[in-house]
Tab-separated table of C-alpha atoms in Angstrom:
chain	number	residue	atom	x	y	z
C	15	MET	CA	-0.195	0.151	0.200
C	16	ASP	CA	1.579	3.427	-1.151
C	17	LYS	CA	1.473	6.175	1.855
C	18	ILE	CA	-0.985	8.004	0.039
C	19	THR	CA	-3.371	5.285	0.488
C	20	LYS	CA	-2.349	4.508	3.936
C	21	LEU	CA	-2.773	8.418	4.917
C	22	ARG	CA	-6.463	8.182	3.464
C	23	ALA	CA	-7.425	4.620	5.272
C	24	LEU	CA	-7.114	6.728	8.590
C	25	PHE	CA	-9.409	9.224	7.344
C	26	ALA	CA	-12.271	7.348	8.532
C	27	LYS	CA	-11.121	6.704	11.382
C	28	TYR	CA	-10.953	10.272	12.467
C	29	ASP	CA	-13.953	11.268	10.651
C	30	ILE	CA	-12.296	13.339	8.581
C	31	THR	CA	-11.996	13.876	4.470
C	32	GLY	CA	-8.544	15.922	3.968
C	33	TYR	CA	-5.208	16.466	5.754
C	34	ILE	CA	-3.031	19.284	5.848
C	35	VAL	CA	0.868	18.866	5.932
C	36	PRO	CA	2.989	21.694	6.512
C	37	ALA	CA	6.756	21.721	6.074
C	38	ASN	CA	7.685	23.100	9.615
C	39	ASP	CA	7.911	20.939	12.419
C	40	GLU	CA	5.991	22.044	15.503
C	41	TYR	CA	8.423	24.948	16.828
C	42	GLN	CA	7.969	26.547	13.369
C	43	GLU	CA	11.338	25.813	12.189
C	44	LEU	CA	11.823	24.716	8.244
C	45	TYR	CA	15.069	23.627	8.958
C	46	ASN	CA	13.839	20.738	11.128
C	47	ALA	CA	15.212	17.208	12.208
C	48	SER	CA	14.811	14.349	10.433
C	49	TYR	CA	11.787	13.080	12.371
C	50	ALA	CA	10.041	16.247	11.512
C	51	LYS	CA	10.235	15.753	7.457
C	52	ARG	CA	6.681	14.730	7.017
C	53	LEU	CA	6.027	16.570	3.940
C	54	ARG	CA	9.050	15.265	2.337
C	55	TYR	CA	7.936	11.955	3.647
C	56	ILE	CA	4.785	12.222	1.966
C	57	THR	CA	5.133	13.808	-1.383
C	58	ASP	CA	9.220	13.257	-2.270
C	59	PHE	CA	9.635	17.136	-2.544
C	60	THR	CA	13.075	17.934	-0.541
C	61	GLY	CA	13.014	21.758	-0.708
C	62	SER	CA	12.046	23.642	2.535
C	63	ASN	CA	8.861	25.604	1.971
C	64	GLY	CA	5.762	23.996	0.890
C	65	SER	CA	2.648	22.170	2.078
C	66	ALA	CA	0.335	19.710	0.773
C	67	VAL	CA	-3.462	19.287	1.364
C	68	ILE	CA	-4.135	15.430	0.512
C	69	PHE	CA	-8.218	14.691	0.258
C	70	ASP	CA	-9.725	11.603	-0.378
C	71	ASP	CA	-10.305	11.584	-3.661
C	72	THR	CA	-7.403	14.511	-4.561
C	73	ALA	CA	-4.726	16.152	-3.396
C	74	ILE	CA	-2.633	19.882	-4.259
C	75	PHE	CA	0.911	20.489	-3.198
C	76	TYR	CA	2.089	24.035	-2.647
C	77	THR	CA	5.406	26.123	-2.888
C	78	ASP	CA	6.796	29.119	-3.857
C	79	SER	CA	7.916	30.260	-6.758
C	80	ARG	CA	11.812	29.219	-5.722
C	81	TYR	CA	10.687	25.828	-6.041
C	82	THR	CA	8.796	25.465	-9.160
C	83	THR	CA	11.188	23.542	-11.104
C	84	GLN	CA	12.526	21.343	-7.964
C	85	ALA	CA	8.489	20.675	-7.812
C	86	ILE	CA	7.939	19.879	-11.354
C	87	ALA	CA	11.179	17.466	-10.881
C	88	GLN	CA	9.981	16.035	-7.805
C	89	ILE	CA	6.458	15.889	-7.361
C	90	ASN	CA	4.186	12.871	-8.968
C	91	GLN	CA	1.938	14.747	-10.673
C	92	ASP	CA	-1.069	12.310	-11.655
C	93	ILE	CA	-1.444	12.552	-7.773
C	94	PHE	CA	-0.594	16.061	-6.951
C	95	ALA	CA	-1.933	19.349	-8.720
C	96	LEU	CA	1.118	22.044	-8.045
C	97	LYS	CA	-0.035	25.594	-6.997
C	98	ASP	CA	1.716	28.514	-5.866
C	99	LEU	CA	1.958	28.536	-1.606
C	100	ALA	CA	-0.088	31.818	-1.451
C	101	GLU	CA	-3.130	30.149	-3.361
C	102	LEU	CA	-2.989	28.028	0.025
C	103	TYR	CA	-5.200	30.321	1.610
C	104	LYS	CA	-7.505	30.934	-0.837
C	105	LEU	CA	-8.406	27.363	-0.798
C	106	GLN	CA	-11.896	26.548	-1.007
C	107	SER	CA	-13.437	23.102	-0.031
C	108	ASN	CA	-16.671	21.663	1.929
C	109	LYS	CA	-14.515	18.700	3.221
C	110	ILE	CA	-13.212	18.281	6.734
C	111	ILE	CA	-9.554	18.805	6.824
C	112	GLY	CA	-7.261	17.245	9.539
C	113	TYR	CA	-4.375	19.345	11.037
C	114	ASP	CA	-1.862	18.657	13.533
C	115	PRO	CA	-2.304	21.894	16.019
C	116	LYS	CA	1.676	21.455	16.955
C	117	LEU	CA	2.341	22.584	13.373
C	118	PHE	CA	0.076	25.477	12.801
C	119	SER	CA	0.451	28.850	14.048
C	120	CYS	CA	-2.226	30.392	15.655
C	121	ALA	CA	-1.919	33.090	13.004
C	122	ASP	CA	-1.968	30.271	9.980
C	123	ILE	CA	-5.086	28.522	11.734
C	124	ALA	CA	-6.640	32.425	11.125
C	125	LYS	CA	-5.670	32.725	7.818
C	126	LEU	CA	-7.349	29.146	7.156
C	127	LYS	CA	-10.842	29.729	9.205
C	128	HIS	CA	-13.228	29.587	6.214
C	129	LEU	CA	-12.602	25.573	5.908
C	130	LYS	CA	-13.898	23.302	7.757
C	131	LEU	CA	-10.459	22.079	9.956
C	132	LYS	CA	-10.406	19.537	12.496
C	133	PRO	CA	-7.260	19.068	15.037
C	134	ILE	CA	-5.865	15.715	15.284
C	135	THR	CA	-4.092	14.077	17.422
C	136	PRO	CA	-1.770	12.081	17.052
C	137	ASN	CA	0.052	13.206	13.767
C	138	LEU	CA	-1.521	11.478	10.872
C	139	ILE	CA	1.838	10.935	8.804
C	140	ASP	CA	3.640	9.835	11.837
C	141	GLU	CA	1.138	7.158	12.417
C	142	ILE	CA	1.812	5.719	8.949
C	143	TRP	CA	5.809	6.628	8.707
C	144	THR	CA	7.298	2.861	9.644
C	145	GLU	CA	10.707	3.793	9.269
C	146	GLN	CA	9.969	7.414	10.444
C	147	PRO	CA	13.692	8.818	12.516
C	148	ALA	CA	13.795	8.424	15.796
C	149	ARG	CA	14.334	11.845	17.847
C	150	THR	CA	17.453	12.534	18.766
C	151	ALA	CA	18.130	15.213	21.252
C	152	SER	CA	22.035	16.647	21.616
C	153	LYS	CA	23.561	17.942	24.855
C	154	ALA	CA	23.262	21.745	25.190
C	155	TRP	CA	26.199	23.930	25.953
C	156	LEU	CA	26.626	27.608	27.559
C	157	TYR	CA	26.774	30.371	24.978
C	158	ILE	CA	29.862	32.099	27.058
C	159	ASN	CA	29.374	36.189	27.727
C	160	GLU	CA	32.878	36.491	25.665
C	161	PHE	CA	30.852	36.087	22.748
C	162	ALA	CA	26.873	36.505	23.906
C	163	GLY	CA	27.845	40.371	25.674
C	164	ILE	CA	25.582	40.203	28.016
C	165	ASN	CA	24.752	37.731	30.752
C	166	TYR	CA	21.257	35.708	30.735
C	167	VAL	CA	20.187	37.367	34.557
C	168	ASP	CA	20.437	40.821	32.522
C	169	LYS	CA	18.741	39.570	29.840
C	170	LEU	CA	15.609	38.373	31.753
C	171	LYS	CA	16.126	41.428	33.873
C	172	GLN	CA	15.450	43.293	30.270
C	173	ILE	CA	12.455	41.398	29.276
C	174	CYS	CA	10.768	41.391	32.552
C	175	ALA	CA	10.942	44.682	33.066
C	176	ASN	CA	8.553	45.534	30.115
C	177	MET	CA	5.973	42.254	30.962
C	178	THR	CA	2.459	43.333	31.882
C	179	THR	CA	1.354	39.736	32.167
C	180	GLU	CA	2.304	37.134	34.936
C	181	TYR	CA	3.942	34.885	32.204
C	182	LEU	CA	5.581	35.285	28.614
C	183	LEU	CA	5.015	32.116	26.435
C	184	ILE	CA	8.119	31.444	24.394
C	185	THR	CA	7.988	28.788	21.875
C	186	LEU	CA	10.534	30.063	19.187
C	187	PRO	CA	13.659	27.825	20.515
C	188	GLU	CA	15.981	30.463	19.389
C	189	CYS	CA	13.944	32.864	21.254
C	190	TRP	CA	14.826	31.545	24.772
C	191	CYS	CA	18.036	30.065	23.823
C	192	TRP	CA	19.276	33.451	23.193
C	193	LEU	CA	17.552	34.509	26.821
C	194	LEU	CA	19.286	31.637	28.693
C	195	ASN	CA	23.093	31.845	26.976
C	196	ILE	CA	22.299	28.130	25.661
C	197	ARG	CA	23.206	26.797	22.537
C	198	GLY	CA	22.616	23.188	21.127
C	199	HIS	CA	23.172	21.151	17.848
C	200	ASP	CA	19.075	19.350	17.748
C	201	VAL	CA	18.484	20.433	14.520
C	202	PRO	CA	21.094	21.411	11.113
C	203	PHE	CA	22.323	24.820	10.728
C	204	ILE	CA	20.848	26.339	13.674
C	205	PRO	CA	22.695	25.846	17.147
C	206	LEU	CA	19.621	25.524	19.275
C	207	ILE	CA	17.819	23.227	21.566
C	208	GLN	CA	14.306	22.301	20.834
C	209	GLY	CA	11.696	22.929	23.453
C	210	TYR	CA	9.502	25.542	24.638
C	211	ALA	CA	9.791	28.283	27.891
C	212	ILE	CA	7.511	30.412	29.760
C	213	LEU	CA	8.546	33.029	31.294
C	214	THR	CA	7.265	34.668	34.502
C	215	LYS	CA	7.734	38.034	35.528
C	216	ASN	CA	9.664	38.085	38.542
C	217	GLY	CA	12.153	36.020	36.343
C	218	LYS	CA	12.006	32.749	36.667
C	219	VAL	CA	11.881	30.518	33.769
C	220	THR	CA	10.530	26.884	33.038
C	221	ILE	CA	12.187	24.929	29.704
C	222	PHE	CA	10.248	21.908	28.620
C	223	ALA	CA	12.688	19.939	26.644
C	224	ASP	CA	14.282	16.782	26.211
C	225	LYS	CA	16.022	16.457	30.050
C	226	ASN	CA	18.748	14.351	28.886
C	227	SER	CA	20.387	17.727	27.119
C	228	PHE	CA	20.891	19.275	30.106
C	229	SER	CA	23.928	18.632	32.136
C	230	ASP	CA	24.775	19.006	35.710
C	231	ASN	CA	26.965	21.805	34.473
C	232	VAL	CA	24.535	23.696	32.633
C	233	ARG	CA	21.782	23.469	35.330
C	234	ALA	CA	23.889	24.460	37.828
C	235	LYS	CA	24.871	27.682	36.039
C	236	ARG	CA	20.750	28.062	35.626
C	237	PRO	CA	19.741	27.880	39.408
C	238	ASP	CA	16.961	30.128	38.476
C	239	VAL	CA	15.414	27.788	35.283
C	240	THR	CA	13.602	24.524	36.063
C	241	PHE	CA	13.970	21.767	33.653
C	242	LEU	CA	11.124	19.634	32.738
C	243	SER	CA	9.612	17.310	30.165
C	244	LEU	CA	7.881	17.958	26.798
C	245	GLU	CA	5.419	15.530	28.175
C	246	ASP	CA	5.038	18.142	31.225
C	247	ILE	CA	3.614	20.829	29.745
C	248	ALA	CA	-0.561	19.749	29.553
C	249	THR	CA	-0.019	18.789	33.150
C	250	TYR	CA	1.862	22.403	33.777
C	251	ALA	CA	-0.925	24.060	31.992
C	252	VAL	CA	-3.450	23.359	35.036
C	253	GLN	CA	-1.649	25.266	37.298
C	254	LEU	CA	-1.881	28.620	34.550
C	255	ILE	CA	-5.761	28.576	34.825
C	256	GLY	CA	-7.463	31.975	35.221
C	257	GLN	CA	-3.433	33.365	34.712
C	258	THR	CA	-2.645	36.050	32.269
C	259	ILE	CA	-0.091	34.994	29.384
C	260	ALA	CA	1.050	37.109	26.996
C	261	PHE	CA	1.787	35.089	23.378
C	262	ASP	CA	2.497	35.583	19.728
C	263	PRO	CA	-0.115	34.513	17.589
C	264	GLN	CA	1.904	34.862	14.565
C	265	ILE	CA	4.580	31.933	16.053
C	266	THR	CA	2.581	30.119	18.818
C	267	SER	CA	1.110	27.102	17.802
C	268	GLN	CA	-2.238	26.610	18.083
C	269	TYR	CA	-2.041	23.617	20.162
C	270	PHE	CA	-0.823	26.012	23.030
C	271	LYS	CA	-3.947	28.302	22.511
C	272	ASP	CA	-6.142	25.097	23.283
C	273	ILE	CA	-4.412	23.538	26.053
C	274	LEU	CA	-4.090	27.362	27.283
C	275	VAL	CA	-8.013	27.691	27.281
C	276	ASN	CA	-8.594	28.463	30.236
C	277	SER	CA	-5.931	30.993	30.560
C	278	LYS	CA	-6.633	34.774	29.715
C	279	LEU	CA	-4.209	34.885	26.770
C	280	ILE	CA	-2.946	38.102	25.866
C	281	PRO	CA	-1.931	38.344	22.268
C	282	ALA	CA	1.612	40.616	22.068
C	283	LYS	CA	4.357	40.764	19.973
C	284	ASN	CA	7.146	38.761	21.537
C	285	PRO	CA	9.566	41.107	22.895
C	286	ILE	CA	12.456	39.025	22.830
C	287	MET	CA	12.406	38.819	19.060
C	288	LEU	CA	13.122	42.665	18.814
C	289	ALA	CA	15.616	42.409	21.958
C	290	LYS	CA	18.117	39.690	20.158
C	291	ALA	CA	17.986	41.552	17.062
C	292	GLN	CA	19.412	44.581	18.159
C	293	LYS	CA	23.332	43.516	18.915
C	294	ASN	CA	25.450	44.496	21.242
C	295	PRO	CA	29.089	46.146	20.922
C	296	ALA	CA	30.402	42.320	21.462
C	297	GLU	CA	28.119	40.781	19.152
C	298	ILE	CA	29.297	43.372	16.252
C	299	LYS	CA	32.796	43.033	17.238
C	300	HIS	CA	32.345	39.433	16.563
C	301	ALA	CA	30.368	39.414	13.332
C	302	ILE	CA	32.794	41.536	11.878
C	303	GLU	CA	35.549	38.854	13.227
C	304	VAL	CA	33.343	36.219	11.642
C	305	HIS	CA	33.224	37.951	8.089
C	306	MET	CA	36.729	38.083	8.065
C	307	LYS	CA	37.865	34.669	8.852
C	308	ASP	CA	35.146	33.588	6.344
C	309	ALA	CA	36.664	35.884	3.510
C	310	VAL	CA	40.085	34.457	4.716
C	311	ALA	CA	37.963	30.856	3.690
C	312	LEU	CA	36.521	32.092	0.581
C	313	CYS	CA	39.922	32.995	-0.639
C	314	GLU	CA	41.714	30.266	0.309
C	315	PHE	CA	38.485	28.159	-1.756
C	316	TYR	CA	38.710	30.334	-4.862
C	317	GLY	CA	42.532	29.665	-5.085
C	318	TRP	CA	41.724	25.986	-4.793
C	319	LEU	CA	39.139	26.228	-7.312
C	320	THR	CA	41.228	28.078	-9.895
C	321	GLU	CA	44.083	25.745	-9.533
C	322	ASN	CA	41.191	22.749	-10.210
C	323	LEU	CA	39.489	23.792	-13.605
C	324	ASP	CA	40.016	20.914	-15.262
C	325	GLY	CA	36.509	19.649	-15.551
C	326	SER	CA	37.132	17.087	-12.019
C	327	VAL	CA	34.913	19.737	-9.884
C	328	THR	CA	30.952	19.192	-9.401
C	329	GLU	CA	28.910	21.678	-7.606
C	330	TYR	CA	28.787	19.122	-4.679
C	331	SER	CA	32.537	18.817	-4.244
C	332	ALA	CA	32.788	22.453	-4.494
C	333	GLN	CA	30.605	23.021	-1.663
C	334	ALA	CA	32.360	19.896	0.202
C	335	LYS	CA	35.385	21.826	-0.340
C	336	LEU	CA	34.608	25.219	0.625
C	337	LEU	CA	32.701	23.473	3.863
C	338	ASP	CA	35.906	21.968	4.777
C	339	ILE	CA	37.992	25.053	4.730
C	340	ARG	CA	35.454	26.661	6.891
C	341	GLN	CA	35.777	23.700	9.394
C	342	GLN	CA	39.284	24.545	9.955
C	343	GLN	CA	38.578	28.401	11.027
C	344	THR	CA	39.168	28.476	14.798
C	345	GLY	CA	35.894	28.434	16.595
C	346	PHE	CA	34.219	26.938	13.805
C	347	ILE	CA	30.844	25.520	15.308
C	348	CYS	CA	28.649	24.558	12.298
C	349	PRO	CA	27.383	26.476	8.562
C	350	SER	CA	24.217	28.423	8.713
C	351	PHE	CA	23.022	26.833	4.743
C	352	ILE	CA	24.577	24.410	2.584
C	353	PRO	CA	27.074	26.565	0.135
C	354	ILE	CA	25.132	27.335	-2.961
C	355	CYS	CA	27.594	26.590	-5.605
C	356	GLY	CA	26.921	26.428	-9.304
C	357	TYR	CA	28.772	27.576	-12.594
């Protein structure tokens, strides 16, 4: 039985006639871990942005113009009609469309409110993906003040000083990792730990993530942080009944709005986004130094390429060589994306 048939076979069980699959993971990241590449699994599309809507009798694949050629090459058009991603929010259908509320922001669901949507747990792709990669957790490490420029205690004070609610819900790992000066390697290209956080007005933080990620040293250096597992979120939500909680609907999944339905949710811009965008002198200094290091790596790469113009260099081997050269630079952690080499 093929994947689409297996998925459709679950529709009757959940009383739906369609299912929507986005490219992002539950942290709204497009660069995601192997287990979260659900869109790739069901469509064979390897690009970073897109969505698929599989009905009981038809299916549509959406992506943006960057990936049109790639989609034509990779998507089985006997199964999927191809459309621009902007058309997703104009979709007209009377069918009942299931979705995983962890994968859609509150803003996404609001844009699709004209459709008959039904939240479904568990994720139906996970249900049929028999060889789905296991979730793995990297070890968290502390981002030192030399590079951060501001210690985490001062960051907490900065954010808490402007809080008007009892709690702030932080669902983007990049935000709470910045706030606490913590880093990791849970996903490619972005040095972070996957998880969620809740900040109180008095500066206490609760992290929901894989507890194995945090060593005794990390825990000791963050005494005002409580580390819980992802499975503890729903139980913790009971403690927040009646409490005021600020959340950003643009980046917070519908899942949290659903489980916090008895709390007083206050829509607000995530204040950490602006705070981390304002670079301090130490961050600016090291950004300049990193660009100089990368310039040295590029010069070395161009020299190597000039000496190897015999036709043996491919786009793949070129990017591999560039990565190898960059890795030799002091302080290298990971690339921010796979180099795009073409000539």
